[in-house]
Amino acid sequence: MLFNPPHPAETKVLTRRFGLPNSESIDTYLANDGYKAFLKAREMSQEQIIEEVKLSSLRGRGGAGFPTGMKWSFVPRTSPKPKYIVVNADESEPGTCKDRVLMENDPHGLIEGVLIAALSIGAHRGWVYIRGEYRYLIDIMDRAIEEAYKHGYLGKNIRGTGFDFDFSTHTGAGAYECGEESALLESLEGKRGIPRIRPPFPAVSGAFQCPTILNNVETYYAVPPIILNGGKWYADLGVPKAGGTRMLCLSGHVNTPGVYEIPLGFPMMRAINELGGGMLNGNKLKAVVPGGSSCPLLRAEECDINMDYDSLAKVKSMLGSGGMVVLDETTDMVKFALRIMRFYQHESCGWCIPCREGTLWLKKLLTRLDAGVGSSSDISLVGELAKNMFGRTFCPLGDAAAMPTMSIIEKFRDEFEARLAGVTLPPELVSIA
Amino acid sequence: MTFSPQLEARLEKLLRSYPEGRQRAALIPMLMYAQDEAGYISKELAQEVARRCGVTTLQVDEVVGYYTMLRARPMGRTHLQICTNISCLLVGGDKLWEQACHKLGIGHNEVTPDGAISLEEVECIGACSWAPALQTNFDFHHKVTPEKLDQLIDALRKVN
Amino acid sequence: MSDLVKFTLDGRELQAAPGTLVIDAAKKAGIEIPAFCYYEGLSLQAACRMCLVEVKGAPKLLAACTLPVAENMVIETESPTVVDARKFTLEFLLTNHPLDCPVCDKGGECELQDMVFRYGAGESRFTEIKHHVDEKQWSPVVFFDAPRCILCYRCVRICDEGMGVKALGVTNRGAYSEITPNMGSHLECDECGACIDICPVGALTSGIYRYQTRPWEMDHVGTICTHCGDGCKTTLGVRNNEIIRGNNRDRSGINGEFLCIKGRYAFDFINHPDRLQSPLMRVNGKLEEVSWSKALVAVAQKFSEIKAASGKIGIIGSNRTSNEENFYLRKFAQAIGTPHLDHRRTGDIATLLDALSGRADALATAEDLYTAQSVLVVGADLAQQHPFLAFQMRANWRHHQSRTFVVTQGPVREDAFATRNLRAEPGQEIDAVTTLADDLKSSGDLIVVFGDSIRGDSLRKLVSFIASLGVPAKYICLLDYSNSRGAFDMGLIPGDGGMSAPEMLAASDLDALWVVGANPLADAALASQNAFVVVQDLFLTETAQRADIVLPAASAYEKTGTVTNTCGQVQRLSKALNVMGAKPDLDIFHLIARGMRLDLGPAQPDKIFSEIRATVKGYDIPLPVIATGGAALTNPVNGNVPHAAASAALVRGSRDTLFTSGTLGRYSPILSKVMEAPGGLYRK
């Protein structure tokens, strides 16, 4: 089982069952408040459920941070079409590994969150779209789903409540783009993971063109505690406008990387020093990727900050998906920028011109700069190309590629200049540099 | 073409898990699970899956070309996937990649001549907090060191 | 209308219906918002990002192709930010686009060139290595050069949505995404070439046209395709008296940009080495080349002798010659006093017009097929036999959710979107149709399209059944060749006591048989052993081989005049070129008449057309429509149709597929070269 020993700085809500013997089994789950929230929600009206989620100020944990209750309220509940629940478990934002931990340790928590979402809109079918690389998690979820069916928590007339719900796993096959909700739906329907034109949004026309609630794994996990303890209780765990706790995936140059559950608004330096056990080898902090590779980087001096949506927006970055990557003074920022661009180039679906061509050009350009070949104007060109991509692509992937790149060029330009200065060009390359 | 009874059972269940008339939805999972058994998506397999999901083989080709885990050609019996994305890069993932290439004498998406091991430099596999990480087929290996990688490759050579 | 949305576009206050896309609203106001992927009539993509516009209050630029106008929206389509965005999107696009414009077929008419000319950066900042993939040949017709492709997906959509074929897709991902054909390495499709014409750049090129010319070296001649009866306009690119290509990119004509393989490529029979370029005369039992004057004198002399002796002359006219020629030929027959005049009937238009007695407005046009609420197809493989009519129906279903009903002997492409489809053997279709009564009653106005098996009594039964439904209904009687309808309308039918074509062939006492642009002996024998046979044709057909004199005729692309399509729409032919040695049939008629000292009136097409307008029922159509390249619907006064009673038995469709076209098809290298040829009807 993949989890960190509990840390005193954590607030354990979603991870409260981690470490219990057989935590993945329905028996353990039922012995520890399992499916109580569902039974409680069954007694509530659809409006009450959505109201409670709104009250919790829970925001989507996939990265975009859209208020969950509001998203659910957009579903036209009176539509004659069937309604569906889809779980986005296509966790693939570099730096992010939290959904995996939740599902591995507590698969029934997801099923219960999904059931409550289903109640809120009258859905009777759902899928969890799990990235292909997480095959072992598909096996874990399949077993949990089977258990839930056996114990009457899925299927027809769930626990005698008269509510029906079918749920199954659906594997991805290797595509970051399918983490984007509309691309995920295309993929779910057996197509290439190309995002859809929006509007309409999934709430109105989602899976199989029917009204759909689509949230990240972690978002669903927050729902049963919200129903059990009340939205206000959950909201009070975080900061205004962003309630509750969230999973922090700490990686990079810290002594104790891991996945920790912290309240919204937790100070970033405490995350590094307390949860992360301080910087690796006692080195100095250089930068932090606050929430997955698409977020603009923060310089060390910008890291004295609380981790919530508004505070990060103030420093022109984002809370993102919870993937916090810590970079120490030894980090080669040119290489780092290149690696990020290689990723986005590899994952660009190719649908729109700026992202398809922009990421490839930037990858080639950064590869050349990394080799020390180029001129100062090439460094500026990296920033300009990223800017020309930003805000003009069909889906957010172009922005995701542009934002870290623009921030690295802005904040660490000297390292690029130094790289070029350190290389003496062979005469035949002088002309292109 | 014929599949094992276990796979047949899985595919049958799969087809039942989507709304009526939406069997195309089973396409990608079906390709993934069938690939486990067949090794790769041969033309024959593509046609079979197309038939079962009610799509054209062109629609299968479109999907196979898009998703990196679907392969139109055979890979090694063990597919070694080394992550070099940012979290792994910071703690030596790139070095592990070079080490594996050197030791196996193959590069990205290549297979050893005996067909035992293939190598792929992969994007983030969601093991960032236990970096550097790699996968052998679907199994994760966390906090990999150069020594561990060496032993792993030696072991793989033996079993394959 | 009060429910229009008010908005401001480039400082102008405009109004449009709710839901109108900004790009369409702008176009209406005369403002062109550039786009590659947006294409009228096809599904939306929002992929090329060229149509990004600035909307006041929006945090970023928005795609005009997917943005509906909203009340008080303020839009800028050429602001500095917008122009900048276009410039840089083009810069991105050019990074992997080979700048091989000097040798690219599309050079000079390339949308990417035009766009870069308008917005693009004059300077290239891309100094990396371009991604290259080798060119591929997908079929004799279609070549694909992936590096030139800008991935606008127009080809994928026209093939899927427009043609209903789905032969193109996209494989790989990101910058390596590539358009791919359905068979992996090659295409199996209609070979219509729509994907090539719709390609904004030179990624898809035509096996016929590639590397032949620069576009500005050609003259463009808009004329009517000479193959099937649908009457598509094809614009022939002509250079040095040679047709280099056919397309309809200007979307003129009833067919817009639609063309099938025949309209786009099968003009190549013109240059077939077997094309007759000199008259032939039988000398000592063998056909030998002779001069035009010798051949014409011989024909005139022989016809005069037979006429003087009150002998029997049979005349079989053509389904492909112009109305003027057909009209003149009928006058010729009258002048020499022969009632034995006919043409091959490919559909029972005679019975239809007779059965519609008293009803005006009962014939549908191809345009109606796009707007009718429901369409019933009986006894035809429309996508194969009448590809343009099929295209219209498909577009109607896609754009207006029209209801389609199909009654055919086997599977047809229309099954894919038909509300109901029934199988019935030829002759038994009407029983099947009657089971659709309830569906048809509730589907709004109806167009009935029927093939050659619906004739005589069964056609009358069909018409009375449809009349009993109480819904407005119109008809299209499918006729197979480019002027089958005109041949009937101009009266190429037996006069009083005259023999039909099969009767002429079977008669043992025929003194002469004159066959114009037809090949009746392909599958029948001529009983009159001693008949003097004159044939006018492009090729030495089975009939021509039996002739005593063969006169080389010009094709429709080598003459002017008018033709009438299967819906009864009259359109004008324009002459694209001369073929040495061949003469238009009208000239041949006129020369023979002169040799016989017959006065048949003027022999200029325009003058004959005036006569047609004055004397042929339903042809008093407005001249300006025809003169400006439009299609004018004839308005026959129905009922009392001559020869209707006998017509049913004479109907025999051509059974041509997408890849066959009677004699012309046999001599079209491209039609015989595609692997799908000759194809078959009613196949899955």
Tab-separated table of C-alpha atoms in Angstrom, chain A residues 152-421:
chain	number	residue	atom	x	y	z
A	152	GLY	CA	-25.940	-4.212	-2.463
A	153	TYR	CA	-24.240	-0.818	-2.658
A	154	LEU	CA	-24.364	-0.869	-6.438
A	155	GLY	CA	-26.924	-2.259	-8.836
A	156	LYS	CA	-30.700	-2.357	-8.574
A	157	ASN	CA	-32.508	-1.011	-5.521
A	158	ILE	CA	-29.380	-0.159	-3.551
A	159	ARG	CA	-29.808	-1.260	0.067
A	160	GLY	CA	-33.554	-1.194	-0.361
A	161	THR	CA	-33.605	2.529	-1.098
A	162	GLY	CA	-35.167	2.057	-4.499
A	163	PHE	CA	-32.194	3.764	-6.101
A	164	ASP	CA	-30.396	2.032	-8.990
A	165	PHE	CA	-26.834	2.677	-10.008
A	166	ASP	CA	-24.373	0.817	-12.191
A	167	PHE	CA	-20.697	1.654	-12.125
A	168	SER	CA	-17.676	0.361	-13.979
A	169	THR	CA	-14.064	1.092	-14.754
A	170	HIS	CA	-12.911	2.296	-18.149
A	171	THR	CA	-9.244	2.238	-19.034
A	172	GLY	CA	-7.420	4.982	-20.883
A	173	ALA	CA	-4.567	4.114	-23.194
A	174	GLY	CA	-1.901	6.738	-22.801
A	175	ALA	CA	-2.895	10.329	-23.496
A	176	TYR	CA	-2.488	13.295	-21.143
A	177	GLU	CA	-5.038	15.194	-23.193
A	178	CYS	CA	-7.768	12.857	-21.977
A	179	GLY	CA	-7.479	14.523	-18.578
A	180	GLU	CA	-9.270	17.451	-20.200
A	181	GLU	CA	-12.897	16.699	-19.502
A	182	SER	CA	-14.318	16.885	-23.011
A	183	ALA	CA	-11.407	14.929	-24.485
A	184	LEU	CA	-11.986	12.340	-21.786
A	185	LEU	CA	-15.592	12.027	-22.907
A	186	GLU	CA	-14.520	11.549	-26.513
A	187	SER	CA	-12.117	8.866	-25.348
A	188	LEU	CA	-14.836	7.244	-23.251
A	189	GLU	CA	-16.919	7.021	-26.414
A	190	GLY	CA	-14.115	5.179	-28.220
A	191	LYS	CA	-12.620	8.059	-30.140
A	192	ARG	CA	-9.386	9.997	-30.321
A	193	GLY	CA	-8.927	12.223	-27.300
A	194	ILE	CA	-9.743	15.488	-29.014
A	195	PRO	CA	-11.510	18.095	-26.889
A	196	ARG	CA	-15.019	19.117	-27.835
A	197	ILE	CA	-16.267	22.535	-28.749
A	198	ARG	CA	-17.734	24.054	-25.598
A	199	PRO	CA	-20.390	25.084	-24.823
A	200	PRO	CA	-22.252	22.836	-24.435
A	201	PHE	CA	-20.477	21.752	-21.267
A	202	PRO	CA	-20.674	18.188	-19.948
A	203	ALA	CA	-23.347	19.172	-17.449
A	204	VAL	CA	-25.678	19.659	-20.412
A	205	SER	CA	-24.138	17.381	-23.033
A	206	GLY	CA	-21.510	15.048	-21.668
A	207	ALA	CA	-21.076	11.312	-21.948
A	208	PHE	CA	-23.013	10.043	-24.960
A	209	GLN	CA	-24.412	13.565	-25.375
A	210	CYS	CA	-26.339	13.268	-22.121
A	211	PRO	CA	-26.179	15.471	-19.010
A	212	THR	CA	-23.126	14.399	-17.035
A	213	ILE	CA	-21.337	15.208	-13.815
A	214	LEU	CA	-17.636	14.877	-14.436
A	215	ASN	CA	-15.189	15.498	-11.601
A	216	ASN	CA	-11.741	14.553	-10.499
A	217	VAL	CA	-11.273	11.560	-8.180
A	218	GLU	CA	-10.331	13.682	-5.193
A	219	THR	CA	-13.404	15.864	-5.610
A	220	TYR	CA	-15.701	12.862	-5.253
A	221	TYR	CA	-13.790	11.724	-2.154
A	222	ALA	CA	-14.644	15.003	-0.442
A	223	VAL	CA	-18.384	14.496	-0.922
A	224	PRO	CA	-19.205	11.787	1.683
A	225	PRO	CA	-17.546	13.715	4.557
A	226	ILE	CA	-19.379	16.859	3.416
A	227	ILE	CA	-22.719	15.051	3.548
A	228	LEU	CA	-21.926	13.381	6.882
A	229	ASN	CA	-20.573	16.434	8.682
A	230	GLY	CA	-22.184	19.259	6.744
A	231	GLY	CA	-20.901	21.643	4.146
A	232	LYS	CA	-20.074	24.288	6.685
A	233	TRP	CA	-17.872	21.930	8.678
A	234	TYR	CA	-15.927	21.159	5.533
A	235	ALA	CA	-15.666	24.777	4.421
A	236	ASP	CA	-14.278	25.759	7.820
A	237	LEU	CA	-11.362	23.385	7.323
A	238	GLY	CA	-10.038	25.625	4.536
A	239	VAL	CA	-10.105	29.274	3.698
A	240	PRO	CA	-12.949	31.475	2.478
A	241	LYS	CA	-14.086	30.537	-1.058
A	242	ALA	CA	-12.025	27.340	-0.946
A	243	GLY	CA	-13.172	24.867	1.607
A	244	GLY	CA	-11.724	21.742	3.052
A	245	THR	CA	-8.549	19.837	2.669
A	246	ARG	CA	-6.660	18.735	-0.373
A	247	MET	CA	-4.005	16.271	-1.333
A	248	LEU	CA	-0.547	17.659	-1.775
A	249	CYS	CA	1.882	15.631	-3.876
A	250	LEU	CA	5.293	16.736	-2.739
A	251	SER	CA	8.168	15.802	-5.005
A	252	GLY	CA	11.569	16.972	-6.096
A	253	HIS	CA	14.391	18.154	-3.874
A	254	VAL	CA	12.928	17.568	-0.410
A	255	ASN	CA	13.905	14.988	2.158
A	256	THR	CA	10.527	13.346	2.594
A	257	PRO	CA	8.512	13.628	-0.567
A	258	GLY	CA	5.049	12.114	-0.346
A	259	VAL	CA	1.339	12.665	-0.650
A	260	TYR	CA	-0.074	14.631	2.274
A	261	GLU	CA	-3.522	15.915	3.124
A	262	ILE	CA	-3.524	19.546	4.115
A	263	PRO	CA	-6.166	22.204	4.577
A	264	LEU	CA	-6.551	24.797	1.859
A	265	GLY	CA	-4.409	27.802	2.669
A	266	PHE	CA	-1.545	25.771	4.148
A	267	PRO	CA	1.734	27.739	3.960
A	268	MET	CA	4.030	26.599	1.204
A	269	MET	CA	7.226	26.917	3.239
A	270	ARG	CA	5.724	24.721	5.973
A	271	ALA	CA	4.978	22.141	3.326
A	272	ILE	CA	8.606	22.160	2.283
A	273	ASN	CA	10.116	22.306	5.734
A	274	GLU	CA	7.697	20.226	7.826
A	275	LEU	CA	5.985	17.781	5.465
A	276	GLY	CA	8.952	17.625	3.132
A	277	GLY	CA	11.463	17.502	5.938
A	278	GLY	CA	13.413	20.399	4.475
A	279	MET	CA	15.545	20.669	1.387
A	280	LEU	CA	17.472	17.670	0.141
A	281	ASN	CA	21.168	17.757	1.060
A	282	GLY	CA	20.589	21.080	2.773
A	283	ASN	CA	20.685	22.857	-0.540
A	284	LYS	CA	19.058	26.191	-1.129
A	285	LEU	CA	15.567	26.465	-2.594
A	286	LYS	CA	15.534	27.845	-6.129
A	287	ALA	CA	11.965	27.487	-7.337
A	288	VAL	CA	8.668	25.696	-6.840
A	289	VAL	CA	6.170	24.328	-9.326
A	290	PRO	CA	3.104	24.888	-7.159
A	291	GLY	CA	0.525	22.580	-8.699
A	292	GLY	CA	1.631	20.464	-11.606
A	293	SER	CA	3.833	21.235	-14.564
A	294	SER	CA	1.412	23.652	-16.198
A	295	CYS	CA	1.629	26.201	-13.405
A	296	PRO	CA	3.963	29.164	-13.673
A	297	LEU	CA	6.994	28.596	-11.451
A	298	LEU	CA	7.617	30.580	-8.276
A	299	ARG	CA	11.060	31.845	-7.408
A	300	ALA	CA	12.292	30.986	-3.892
A	301	GLU	CA	11.505	34.482	-2.684
A	302	GLU	CA	7.883	34.113	-3.880
A	303	CYS	CA	7.328	30.936	-1.869
A	304	ASP	CA	6.403	32.539	1.390
A	305	ILE	CA	2.783	32.109	0.516
A	306	ASN	CA	-0.347	30.279	1.589
A	307	MET	CA	-1.550	27.594	-0.772
A	308	ASP	CA	-5.031	28.612	-1.817
A	309	TYR	CA	-6.542	29.759	-5.098
A	310	ASP	CA	-6.475	33.494	-4.443
A	311	SER	CA	-3.000	33.694	-2.936
A	312	LEU	CA	-1.459	31.859	-5.875
A	313	ALA	CA	-3.402	33.963	-8.354
A	314	LYS	CA	-1.841	37.025	-6.740
A	315	VAL	CA	1.625	35.810	-7.724
A	316	LYS	CA	0.309	34.935	-11.206
A	317	SER	CA	0.406	31.217	-10.672
A	318	MET	CA	-2.131	28.539	-9.810
A	319	LEU	CA	-2.938	25.950	-7.209
A	320	GLY	CA	-3.430	23.479	-10.027
A	321	SER	CA	-3.645	19.773	-9.356
A	322	GLY	CA	-1.715	19.612	-6.107
A	323	GLY	CA	1.544	18.478	-7.664
A	324	MET	CA	4.142	20.572	-5.861
A	325	VAL	CA	7.623	20.108	-7.255
A	326	VAL	CA	10.495	21.599	-5.293
A	327	LEU	CA	13.631	22.669	-7.152
A	328	ASP	CA	16.924	23.366	-5.397
A	329	GLU	CA	19.822	25.551	-6.439
A	330	THR	CA	21.437	22.769	-8.475
A	331	THR	CA	18.528	22.558	-10.896
A	332	ASP	CA	19.340	23.268	-14.529
A	333	MET	CA	16.455	25.518	-15.555
A	334	VAL	CA	17.175	25.209	-19.282
A	335	LYS	CA	16.880	21.450	-19.056
A	336	PHE	CA	13.821	21.811	-16.864
A	337	ALA	CA	12.093	24.084	-19.375
A	338	LEU	CA	12.999	21.702	-22.179
A	339	ARG	CA	11.636	18.701	-20.290
A	340	ILE	CA	8.349	20.459	-19.690
A	341	MET	CA	8.064	21.406	-23.369
A	342	ARG	CA	8.988	17.899	-24.499
A	343	PHE	CA	6.084	16.674	-22.414
A	344	TYR	CA	3.532	19.070	-23.866
A	345	GLN	CA	4.771	18.500	-27.381
A	346	HIS	CA	4.403	14.768	-26.890
A	347	GLU	CA	0.911	15.161	-25.480
A	348	SER	CA	-0.457	17.831	-27.795
A	349	CYS	CA	-3.390	16.208	-29.543
A	350	GLY	CA	-2.625	18.086	-32.757
A	351	TRP	CA	-6.104	19.430	-33.242
A	352	CYS	CA	-5.292	23.136	-33.346
A	353	ILE	CA	-2.467	24.916	-35.065
A	354	PRO	CA	-0.900	27.041	-32.307
A	355	CYS	CA	-0.481	24.149	-29.877
A	356	ARG	CA	0.441	21.526	-32.440
A	357	GLU	CA	3.084	23.610	-34.183
A	358	GLY	CA	4.007	25.852	-31.255
A	359	THR	CA	4.983	23.052	-28.889
A	360	LEU	CA	7.093	21.364	-31.573
A	361	TRP	CA	8.897	24.563	-32.486
A	362	LEU	CA	9.525	25.357	-28.827
A	363	LYS	CA	10.814	21.853	-28.196
A	364	LYS	CA	13.254	22.155	-31.085
A	365	LEU	CA	14.316	25.610	-30.013
A	366	LEU	CA	14.823	24.633	-26.384
A	367	THR	CA	16.723	21.517	-27.414
A	368	ARG	CA	19.100	23.740	-29.332
A	369	LEU	CA	19.438	26.222	-26.493
A	370	ASP	CA	20.063	23.376	-24.060
A	371	ALA	CA	22.958	22.362	-26.288
A	372	GLY	CA	24.249	25.898	-25.941
A	373	VAL	CA	23.562	26.770	-29.550
A	374	GLY	CA	21.749	30.020	-30.147
A	375	SER	CA	21.657	33.684	-29.481
A	376	SER	CA	20.023	36.000	-27.031
A	377	SER	CA	17.230	36.626	-29.524
A	378	ASP	CA	16.470	32.892	-29.493
A	379	ILE	CA	15.853	33.145	-25.768
A	380	SER	CA	13.449	35.997	-26.375
A	381	LEU	CA	11.848	33.958	-29.135
A	382	VAL	CA	11.025	31.180	-26.649
A	383	GLY	CA	9.087	33.661	-24.560
A	384	GLU	CA	7.408	35.192	-27.589
A	385	LEU	CA	6.322	31.886	-29.069
A	386	ALA	CA	4.886	30.802	-25.740
A	387	LYS	CA	3.025	34.099	-25.588
A	388	ASN	CA	1.732	33.627	-29.129
A	389	MET	CA	0.363	30.235	-28.148
A	390	PHE	CA	-1.146	31.420	-24.883
A	391	GLY	CA	-4.889	32.002	-24.935
A	392	ARG	CA	-5.219	31.113	-28.598
A	393	THR	CA	-5.404	27.347	-28.549
A	394	PHE	CA	-8.486	25.174	-28.747
A	395	CYS	CA	-8.100	23.789	-25.244
A	396	PRO	CA	-6.045	24.607	-22.147
A	397	LEU	CA	-3.113	22.373	-23.153
A	398	GLY	CA	-1.579	25.220	-25.129
A	399	ASP	CA	-1.829	27.474	-22.105
A	400	ALA	CA	-0.408	24.719	-19.931
A	401	ALA	CA	2.646	24.554	-22.165
A	402	ALA	CA	2.976	28.312	-22.422
A	403	MET	CA	2.626	29.328	-18.784
A	404	PRO	CA	5.593	27.544	-17.199
A	405	THR	CA	7.721	28.420	-20.207
A	406	MET	CA	6.939	32.111	-20.041
A	407	SER	CA	7.632	32.128	-16.314
A	408	ILE	CA	10.953	30.323	-16.664
A	409	ILE	CA	12.164	32.685	-19.386
A	410	GLU	CA	11.058	35.657	-17.327
A	411	LYS	CA	12.521	34.485	-14.045
A	412	PHE	CA	15.577	32.472	-15.086
A	413	ARG	CA	16.701	34.112	-18.302
A	414	ASP	CA	20.218	34.485	-16.930
A	415	GLU	CA	20.647	30.723	-16.923
A	416	PHE	CA	19.842	30.589	-20.638
A	417	GLU	CA	22.305	33.403	-21.337
A	418	ALA	CA	24.951	31.581	-19.309
A	419	ARG	CA	24.341	28.392	-21.259
A	420	LEU	CA	24.959	30.184	-24.530
A	421	ALA	CA	27.976	31.995	-23.180
